[in-house]
Coordinates of C-alpha atoms and ligand atoms in Angstrom, one line a residue:
M1 CA 118.0 -144.1 152.3
N2 CA 116.6 -141.1 154.1
G3 CA 114.3 -140.3 151.2
L4 CA 117.2 -140.0 148.8
S5 CA 115.7 -142.3 146.2
E6 CA 112.6 -140.1 146.1
R7 CA 114.6 -137.2 144.9
F8 CA 115.7 -138.7 141.6
D9 CA 113.5 -139.2 138.5
P10 CA 112.8 -142.8 137.7
G11 CA 114.7 -142.3 134.4
F12 CA 117.8 -141.1 136.2
V13 CA 120.8 -143.2 135.0
W14 CA 122.6 -145.1 137.8
G15 CA 126.0 -146.6 136.9
A16 CA 129.5 -147.4 137.9
A17 CA 132.8 -146.4 136.2
T18 CA 136.2 -147.9 135.5
S19 CA 139.0 -147.3 133.1
A20 CA 141.1 -149.6 131.0
Y21 CA 144.6 -149.2 132.4
Q22 CA 143.3 -149.3 136.0
I23 CA 141.5 -152.6 135.7
E24 CA 142.4 -154.7 132.6
G25 CA 145.9 -156.0 133.1
A26 CA 147.0 -158.3 130.2
T27 CA 149.2 -155.5 129.0
S28 CA 151.0 -157.6 126.4
E29 CA 148.2 -159.8 125.3
D30 CA 146.4 -160.0 122.0
G31 CA 148.7 -157.6 120.2
R32 CA 148.3 -154.7 122.6
G33 CA 151.1 -152.1 122.2
A34 CA 152.8 -150.2 125.0
S35 CA 151.1 -147.2 126.5
I36 CA 152.7 -144.2 128.3
W37 CA 151.5 -145.7 131.6
D38 CA 153.4 -149.0 131.0
T39 CA 156.6 -146.9 130.4
F40 CA 156.0 -144.6 133.3
C41 CA 155.3 -147.3 135.8
A42 CA 158.6 -149.1 134.8
Q43 CA 160.6 -146.0 135.7
P44 CA 161.9 -146.0 139.3
G45 CA 160.1 -143.8 141.8
R46 CA 157.1 -142.9 139.6
T47 CA 154.4 -145.0 141.3
F48 CA 153.8 -146.2 144.8
R49 CA 155.9 -149.3 145.4
A50 CA 156.6 -149.4 141.6
D51 CA 153.0 -150.7 141.2
S52 CA 151.8 -151.0 137.6
G53 CA 148.7 -152.0 135.6
E54 CA 150.4 -155.1 134.3
V55 CA 147.9 -157.4 136.1
A56 CA 145.7 -154.8 137.6
V57 CA 142.5 -156.6 138.6
D58 CA 142.7 -158.9 135.5
H59 CA 139.5 -157.5 134.1
Y60 CA 140.7 -158.5 130.6
H61 CA 140.0 -162.1 131.6
R62 CA 137.5 -161.7 134.3
W63 CA 135.1 -159.3 132.5
P64 CA 132.2 -161.7 132.5
E65 CA 132.3 -161.8 136.3
D66 CA 132.5 -158.0 136.4
V67 CA 129.6 -157.6 134.1
A68 CA 127.7 -160.0 136.3
L69 CA 128.6 -157.8 139.3
V70 CA 127.1 -154.7 137.6
R71 CA 124.0 -156.7 136.7
D72 CA 123.6 -158.1 140.2
L73 CA 123.8 -154.6 141.6
G74 CA 121.0 -153.7 139.2
L75 CA 122.8 -150.7 137.7
G76 CA 121.6 -149.6 134.3
A77 CA 124.9 -148.3 132.9
Y78 CA 128.6 -149.1 133.0
R79 CA 131.3 -146.6 132.0
F80 CA 134.6 -148.1 130.9
S81 CA 137.4 -146.9 128.6
V82 CA 138.8 -148.4 125.5
A83 CA 142.6 -148.8 125.5
W84 CA 143.9 -147.1 122.4
P85 CA 147.1 -149.4 122.3
R86 CA 144.8 -152.5 122.1
I87 CA 143.1 -151.0 119.0
Q88 CA 146.2 -149.5 117.3
P89 CA 149.3 -150.8 119.0
D90 CA 151.4 -148.0 117.6
G91 CA 148.7 -145.4 117.7
R92 CA 148.3 -145.3 113.9
G93 CA 147.4 -147.6 111.1
P94 CA 145.1 -150.6 110.8
A95 CA 143.1 -151.9 113.8
E96 CA 144.3 -154.9 115.8
P97 CA 141.3 -157.3 115.4
R98 CA 142.0 -159.0 118.7
G99 CA 141.8 -155.7 120.6
L100 CA 138.6 -154.8 119.0
A101 CA 137.2 -158.2 119.7
F102 CA 137.7 -157.7 123.4
Y103 CA 135.4 -154.6 123.5
D104 CA 133.0 -156.3 121.1
R105 CA 132.6 -159.1 123.6
L106 CA 132.3 -156.7 126.5
V107 CA 129.6 -154.6 124.8
D108 CA 127.7 -157.7 123.9
G109 CA 128.0 -159.0 127.5
L110 CA 126.8 -155.7 128.9
L111 CA 123.8 -155.5 126.5
E112 CA 122.8 -159.1 127.3
A113 CA 122.9 -158.2 131.0
G114 CA 120.6 -155.2 130.3
I115 CA 123.4 -152.7 131.0
E116 CA 124.0 -149.7 128.8
P117 CA 127.6 -149.4 127.7
W118 CA 129.2 -146.0 128.1
P119 CA 132.7 -146.1 126.6
T120 CA 135.3 -143.4 126.9
L121 CA 137.8 -143.3 124.1
Y122 CA 140.7 -141.9 126.0
H123 CA 141.4 -142.4 129.7
W124 CA 145.1 -141.5 129.6
D125 CA 146.7 -144.6 128.0
L126 CA 148.3 -143.0 125.0
P127 CA 150.2 -145.4 122.8
Q128 CA 153.9 -145.1 123.6
A129 CA 154.8 -144.8 119.9
L130 CA 152.8 -141.6 119.7
E131 CA 154.6 -140.2 122.8
D132 CA 157.9 -141.1 121.1
A133 CA 156.7 -138.9 118.2
G134 CA 156.1 -136.0 120.6
G135 CA 152.9 -137.0 122.4
W136 CA 150.0 -134.6 123.1
P137 CA 152.1 -131.5 122.7
V138 CA 152.3 -132.4 119.0
R139 CA 149.4 -131.6 116.7
D140 CA 149.5 -134.9 114.8
T141 CA 148.4 -136.8 118.0
A142 CA 145.0 -135.1 117.7
E143 CA 144.6 -136.3 114.1
R144 CA 145.6 -139.8 115.2
F145 CA 143.0 -139.8 117.9
A146 CA 140.2 -138.9 115.5
D147 CA 141.2 -141.9 113.3
Y148 CA 141.2 -144.2 116.3
A149 CA 137.8 -142.9 117.3
A150 CA 136.5 -143.7 113.9
I151 CA 137.8 -147.3 114.1
V152 CA 136.1 -147.8 117.4
A153 CA 132.9 -146.2 116.2
D154 CA 132.8 -148.5 113.2
A155 CA 133.3 -151.5 115.4
L156 CA 130.8 -150.7 118.2
G157 CA 128.5 -148.1 116.8
D158 CA 125.8 -150.5 116.0
R159 CA 125.4 -151.2 119.7
V160 CA 126.7 -148.2 121.6
A161 CA 124.7 -145.0 121.8
N162 CA 126.6 -142.9 124.4
W163 CA 130.2 -141.9 123.5
T164 CA 132.7 -140.0 125.6
T165 CA 135.7 -138.7 123.8
L166 CA 138.1 -137.8 126.6
N167 CA 138.4 -138.3 130.3
E168 CA 139.8 -135.3 132.2
P169 CA 142.1 -133.5 129.7
W170 CA 143.3 -131.4 132.7
C171 CA 145.0 -134.4 134.2
A172 CA 146.2 -135.8 130.9
S173 CA 147.9 -132.5 130.0
F174 CA 148.8 -130.7 133.3
L175 CA 149.6 -133.7 135.5
G176 CA 151.2 -135.6 132.6
Y177 CA 153.3 -132.8 130.9
G178 CA 153.4 -130.1 133.6
A179 CA 153.6 -131.5 137.1
G180 CA 155.0 -134.8 135.8
I181 CA 153.2 -136.9 138.4
H182 CA 151.2 -138.8 135.7
A183 CA 152.5 -140.4 132.5
P184 CA 154.5 -139.4 130.5
G185 CA 156.1 -137.6 133.5
R186 CA 157.3 -134.5 131.7
T187 CA 157.7 -131.2 133.5
E188 CA 157.4 -128.7 130.7
P189 CA 154.8 -126.1 131.3
A190 CA 154.7 -125.0 127.7
A191 CA 154.2 -128.6 126.6
A192 CA 151.4 -129.0 129.1
L193 CA 149.5 -126.1 127.6
A194 CA 150.1 -127.3 124.0
A195 CA 149.0 -130.8 125.2
S196 CA 145.7 -129.3 126.6
H197 CA 145.0 -127.6 123.3
H198 CA 145.7 -130.8 121.2
L199 CA 143.5 -132.8 123.6
H200 CA 140.7 -130.3 122.9
L201 CA 141.4 -130.5 119.2
A202 CA 141.4 -134.3 119.4
H203 CA 138.0 -134.2 121.0
G204 CA 136.7 -131.7 118.4
L205 CA 138.0 -133.7 115.4
A206 CA 136.5 -136.9 116.9
V207 CA 133.0 -135.6 117.4
P208 CA 132.0 -135.5 113.7
R209 CA 133.8 -138.8 113.0
L210 CA 131.6 -140.4 115.6
R211 CA 128.4 -138.7 114.3
E212 CA 129.1 -139.8 110.7
R213 CA 129.4 -143.4 111.8
V214 CA 126.9 -143.7 114.5
P215 CA 123.6 -142.1 113.6
G216 CA 121.8 -140.9 116.7
A217 CA 125.0 -141.1 118.8
K218 CA 125.0 -139.1 122.0
V219 CA 128.5 -137.6 122.2
G220 CA 130.1 -135.9 125.2
I221 CA 133.4 -135.2 127.0
T222 CA 134.2 -135.7 130.6
L223 CA 135.9 -132.9 132.6
N224 CA 137.1 -132.9 136.1
L225 CA 135.8 -129.7 137.8
Y226 CA 136.7 -128.3 141.2
A227 CA 135.1 -126.0 143.6
I228 CA 137.5 -123.2 144.2
S229 CA 137.2 -120.8 147.1
P230 CA 139.3 -118.1 148.8
A231 CA 141.2 -118.7 152.1
D232 CA 139.1 -115.9 153.6
D233 CA 136.5 -113.4 152.5
T234 CA 138.7 -110.3 152.6
G235 CA 138.8 -110.1 148.9
R236 CA 142.7 -110.4 149.0
H237 CA 142.5 -113.9 147.5
D238 CA 139.9 -113.4 144.8
D239 CA 142.5 -113.2 142.1
A240 CA 144.0 -116.5 143.2
V241 CA 140.5 -118.0 142.9
R242 CA 140.1 -116.5 139.4
R243 CA 143.5 -117.9 138.3
I244 CA 142.9 -121.4 139.6
D245 CA 139.3 -121.6 138.5
G246 CA 140.7 -120.4 135.1
L247 CA 143.3 -123.1 134.8
M248 CA 141.4 -126.0 136.3
N249 CA 137.8 -125.4 135.1
R250 CA 137.4 -122.6 132.5
W251 CA 140.5 -123.5 130.4
F252 CA 138.7 -126.8 129.6
L253 CA 135.0 -125.7 129.7
D254 CA 135.3 -122.6 127.6
P255 CA 136.8 -123.9 124.4
V256 CA 134.5 -126.9 124.3
L257 CA 131.3 -125.2 125.2
L258 CA 131.9 -121.6 124.2
G259 CA 134.5 -121.9 121.4
R260 CA 137.1 -119.7 123.0
Y261 CA 139.8 -119.7 125.5
P262 CA 139.3 -117.5 128.5
Q263 CA 141.2 -114.3 127.8
D264 CA 142.3 -113.8 131.4
V265 CA 144.0 -117.2 131.4
L266 CA 145.6 -116.5 128.1
D267 CA 147.0 -113.4 129.7
D268 CA 148.1 -115.3 132.8
V269 CA 150.0 -117.9 130.8
A270 CA 151.3 -115.5 128.1
G271 CA 154.9 -115.9 129.4
V272 CA 154.8 -119.7 129.6
G273 CA 154.6 -120.5 125.9
G274 CA 152.7 -123.3 124.3
T275 CA 149.6 -121.4 123.3
D276 CA 151.2 -120.7 119.9
V277 CA 150.0 -124.1 118.8
I278 CA 146.4 -122.7 118.6
R279 CA 145.6 -122.2 115.0
A280 CA 142.8 -120.2 113.3
G281 CA 139.8 -122.4 113.0
D282 CA 140.7 -124.8 115.8
L283 CA 138.2 -123.4 118.3
A284 CA 135.3 -123.8 115.8
T285 CA 136.4 -127.5 115.5
I286 CA 136.7 -127.9 119.3
A287 CA 133.3 -126.4 120.0
A288 CA 131.5 -129.0 117.9
P289 CA 128.0 -129.3 119.4
L290 CA 127.6 -132.0 122.1
D291 CA 124.8 -134.0 123.6
F292 CA 126.1 -134.1 127.1
L293 CA 128.8 -133.0 129.5
G294 CA 130.4 -135.5 131.8
V295 CA 131.4 -134.0 135.1
N296 CA 133.9 -135.7 137.5
Y297 CA 133.8 -134.2 140.9
Y298 CA 136.0 -135.1 143.9
S299 CA 136.8 -132.0 146.0
R300 CA 137.4 -128.3 146.5
H301 CA 140.6 -126.3 146.4
V302 CA 141.0 -123.4 148.9
V303 CA 143.5 -120.9 147.5
A304 CA 145.3 -117.8 148.7
A305 CA 147.4 -115.1 147.1
G306 CA 151.1 -115.9 147.3
P307 CA 153.3 -114.2 149.9
W308 CA 154.8 -111.6 147.5
P309 CA 152.7 -108.6 146.8
G310 CA 152.0 -108.3 143.1
A311 CA 153.4 -111.8 142.3
S312 CA 151.3 -114.3 140.6
E313 CA 152.0 -117.3 142.8
V314 CA 149.0 -119.0 144.4
D315 CA 149.1 -121.0 147.6
F316 CA 146.9 -124.0 148.0
V317 CA 145.6 -123.9 151.6
E318 CA 145.3 -127.0 153.8
R319 CA 142.1 -126.9 155.7
D320 CA 141.3 -128.6 158.9
W321 CA 138.5 -130.6 157.3
P322 CA 137.3 -134.2 157.0
K323 CA 139.3 -136.0 154.4
T324 CA 139.3 -139.1 152.3
A325 CA 142.3 -141.5 152.4
S326 CA 143.6 -139.6 149.4
G327 CA 143.8 -136.5 151.6
W328 CA 141.1 -134.8 149.6
D329 CA 138.6 -132.7 151.5
I330 CA 135.1 -134.2 151.7
D331 CA 133.1 -131.3 150.3
P332 CA 129.7 -132.2 148.8
V333 CA 128.7 -128.5 148.8
G334 CA 131.4 -128.0 146.2
L335 CA 129.6 -130.3 143.8
G336 CA 126.6 -128.0 143.9
E337 CA 128.8 -125.0 143.3
V338 CA 130.5 -126.6 140.3
L339 CA 127.1 -127.5 138.8
A340 CA 125.8 -124.0 139.5
Q341 CA 128.7 -122.5 137.7
V342 CA 128.2 -124.7 134.6
H343 CA 124.5 -123.9 134.6
R344 CA 125.1 -120.2 135.0
D345 CA 128.0 -119.7 132.6
Y346 CA 127.4 -122.1 129.7
P347 CA 124.7 -123.1 127.2
P348 CA 122.3 -125.7 128.5
L349 CA 123.5 -129.2 128.1
P350 CA 122.4 -132.4 129.9
I351 CA 125.0 -133.3 132.5
Y352 CA 126.0 -136.8 133.8
I353 CA 128.2 -137.1 136.9
T354 CA 130.6 -139.6 135.2
E355 CA 132.8 -140.0 138.4
N356 CA 132.3 -139.3 142.1
G357 CA 133.6 -141.4 144.9
A358 CA 136.3 -141.7 147.5
A359 CA 139.2 -143.8 148.8
F360 CA 139.0 -144.9 152.4
D361 CA 141.2 -147.3 154.3
D362 CA 138.8 -150.2 154.1
V363 CA 138.9 -152.9 156.7
V364 CA 138.0 -156.4 155.6
G365 CA 136.0 -158.3 158.3
P366 CA 136.6 -161.9 159.2
D367 CA 133.9 -163.0 156.8
G368 CA 135.5 -161.0 153.9
T369 CA 133.0 -158.2 153.9
V370 CA 133.8 -154.4 154.1
E371 CA 131.5 -152.2 156.1
D372 CA 132.5 -149.0 154.4
H373 CA 130.0 -146.6 156.1
D374 CA 132.4 -143.7 155.4
R375 CA 132.0 -144.3 151.7
I376 CA 128.2 -144.6 152.0
A377 CA 128.2 -141.3 153.9
F378 CA 130.4 -139.7 151.2
V379 CA 128.2 -140.8 148.3
A380 CA 124.9 -140.0 150.2
G381 CA 126.2 -136.5 150.9
H382 CA 127.1 -135.9 147.3
L383 CA 123.9 -137.3 146.0
A384 CA 122.0 -135.0 148.4
A385 CA 123.9 -132.0 146.9
L386 CA 123.2 -133.3 143.5
A387 CA 119.5 -133.6 144.2
D388 CA 119.6 -130.0 145.5
A389 CA 121.2 -128.9 142.2
I390 CA 118.6 -130.7 140.2
D391 CA 115.9 -129.0 142.2
A392 CA 117.5 -125.7 141.5
G393 CA 117.2 -126.4 137.8
V394 CA 120.5 -128.1 136.7
D395 CA 119.8 -130.8 134.1
V396 CA 121.7 -133.7 135.6
R397 CA 120.6 -137.1 134.2
G398 CA 122.8 -139.7 135.8
Y399 CA 125.5 -140.6 138.3
F400 CA 128.3 -143.1 137.9
A401 CA 130.1 -144.2 141.1
W402 CA 133.9 -144.2 140.9
S403 CA 134.7 -146.9 141.0
L404 CA 133.1 -150.3 140.4
L405 CA 136.2 -152.0 141.6
D406 CA 139.2 -151.3 143.7
N407 CA 141.9 -150.7 141.1
F408 CA 145.3 -149.2 140.1
E409 CA 145.0 -145.6 141.3
W410 CA 147.7 -144.2 139.0
A411 CA 150.7 -142.8 140.9
E412 CA 149.2 -144.1 144.1
G413 CA 149.3 -147.6 142.8
Y414 CA 147.2 -150.1 144.7
A415 CA 147.4 -148.1 147.9
K416 CA 144.1 -146.3 147.4
R417 CA 140.8 -148.2 147.2
F418 CA 138.0 -146.4 145.5
G419 CA 135.8 -149.4 144.7
I420 CA 132.3 -150.2 145.8
V421 CA 133.4 -153.7 145.2
H422 CA 136.5 -154.9 147.2
V423 CA 139.2 -156.7 145.3
D424 CA 141.7 -158.8 147.1
F425 CA 144.9 -157.8 145.1
D426 CA 146.5 -161.2 145.8
T427 CA 143.6 -163.5 144.8
L428 CA 141.7 -161.0 142.7
V429 CA 138.5 -162.1 144.4
R430 CA 135.8 -159.5 144.2
T431 CA 133.4 -158.9 147.1
P432 CA 130.8 -156.1 147.1
K433 CA 131.2 -153.7 150.0
A434 CA 128.4 -152.4 152.1
S435 CA 128.5 -149.3 149.8
A436 CA 127.7 -151.4 146.8
R437 CA 124.7 -153.0 148.4
W438 CA 123.5 -149.5 149.6
F439 CA 124.0 -148.0 146.1
A440 CA 122.2 -150.9 144.5
E441 CA 119.3 -150.5 146.8
L442 CA 119.2 -146.7 146.1
A443 CA 119.3 -147.3 142.3
R444 CA 116.6 -149.9 142.6
A445 CA 114.3 -147.8 144.8
S446 CA 114.8 -144.8 142.6
S447 CA 114.2 -146.5 139.3
T448 CA 111.1 -148.5 140.4
K449 CA 109.2 -145.9 142.3
E450 CA 106.0 -144.6 140.8
R451 CA 106.2 -141.2 139.2
S452 CA 104.5 -138.7 141.5
Ligands
FCB1 C1 140.0 -139.3 138.4 C2 140.3 -140.3 137.3 C3 140.0 -141.7 137.7 C4 140.4 -142.0 139.1 C5 139.8 -141.0 140.1 C6 140.1 -141.2 141.5 O1 140.8 -138.2 138.2 O2 139.6 -140.0 136.2 O3 140.7 -142.6 136.8 O4 141.7 -142.2 139.3 O5 140.3 -139.7 139.7

């Protein structure tokens, strides 16, 4: 452990994370409606090998085994997401009781096992019916989300304390509506910006609905933040850093935590369109006070000014750098930079690392075990950076490994394994990897040590 466990407070939350579409399967069971990911996966060429979440790792049926895995690892918290189309198959109207009953059982199972449930209300599986009505670029979707949040709060609020509204609105808006590499696969820059605003609004409308129904609820949002640095230190690329930090980090942090959009980004995107959906009063709604910020950290982007003097294009620079199987640079220092930025530029708020982890090309040994020492090194490196940030005064209270299980990695299908628990995608047998055992021991040692 190299003293790592000593560096975290005994009350530090150790957990593992998943999301509904990536693990549940059972996409047409118990009244679940279609989501944009069902539709997207059914379109040719959208996902690796046309993989989909139709079966995923069958968590919908195997959840007791998965809860037992978390318990056996001794983790105190489990982050999962609620599938909106299970609760409201068409994204509006009365709740589907069978959908609610699933999360009811899951929450009870977690609590019985001594595991704190950390639900996220939106991890990208928008009901297809709402996309058919325009999706996130349409304001009404935000209102529908607030109604859905209220239904889930009514059902689970007597047992769930920690609530996350959205996971990574950057991905949901910019990858889904701009780049088109995530569902719904649209490539409309103005729609992407409008979607981002309506995701923020959805969050802001949901916060008071959750608080009304769940006295004492701890409410937060999860953002994916990136370290951004210039290709060299000549200063030539500083504007590229400003632009990308603006679009990937500040466009999401500022409205939620400061109640305004960054003016420089508004200026950058002025010609794109889409920001005309921002109405007077929206930002006050969006900036509803929160109890925590969830940070997902995976990597750094190195950027350079584009080749044309005066033009706004930015180049993303490939570095000769150690990478995960996703091709993402392994850069734990970036985690510290991201946390320092949040600490420096925003009002104080407890932070939880709601995702961090890596895909590697795991090799299953003859006895079925996976000795994933590359993943252990990845997590250990990031935890050391995290401990440094905490020592430097950043208020980080927990860390959730992404992911508990190998699962459906969106456009990459089943090609990328992020789990600390291996899943055989044919038999669906779960086997903890060396990283799971290591992480469990770290959590145990950290939680049980004497306060010094
Ligand atoms: C994050 C997502 C999560 C998973 C990881 C690898 O962006 O929130 O669902 O796909 O990346």
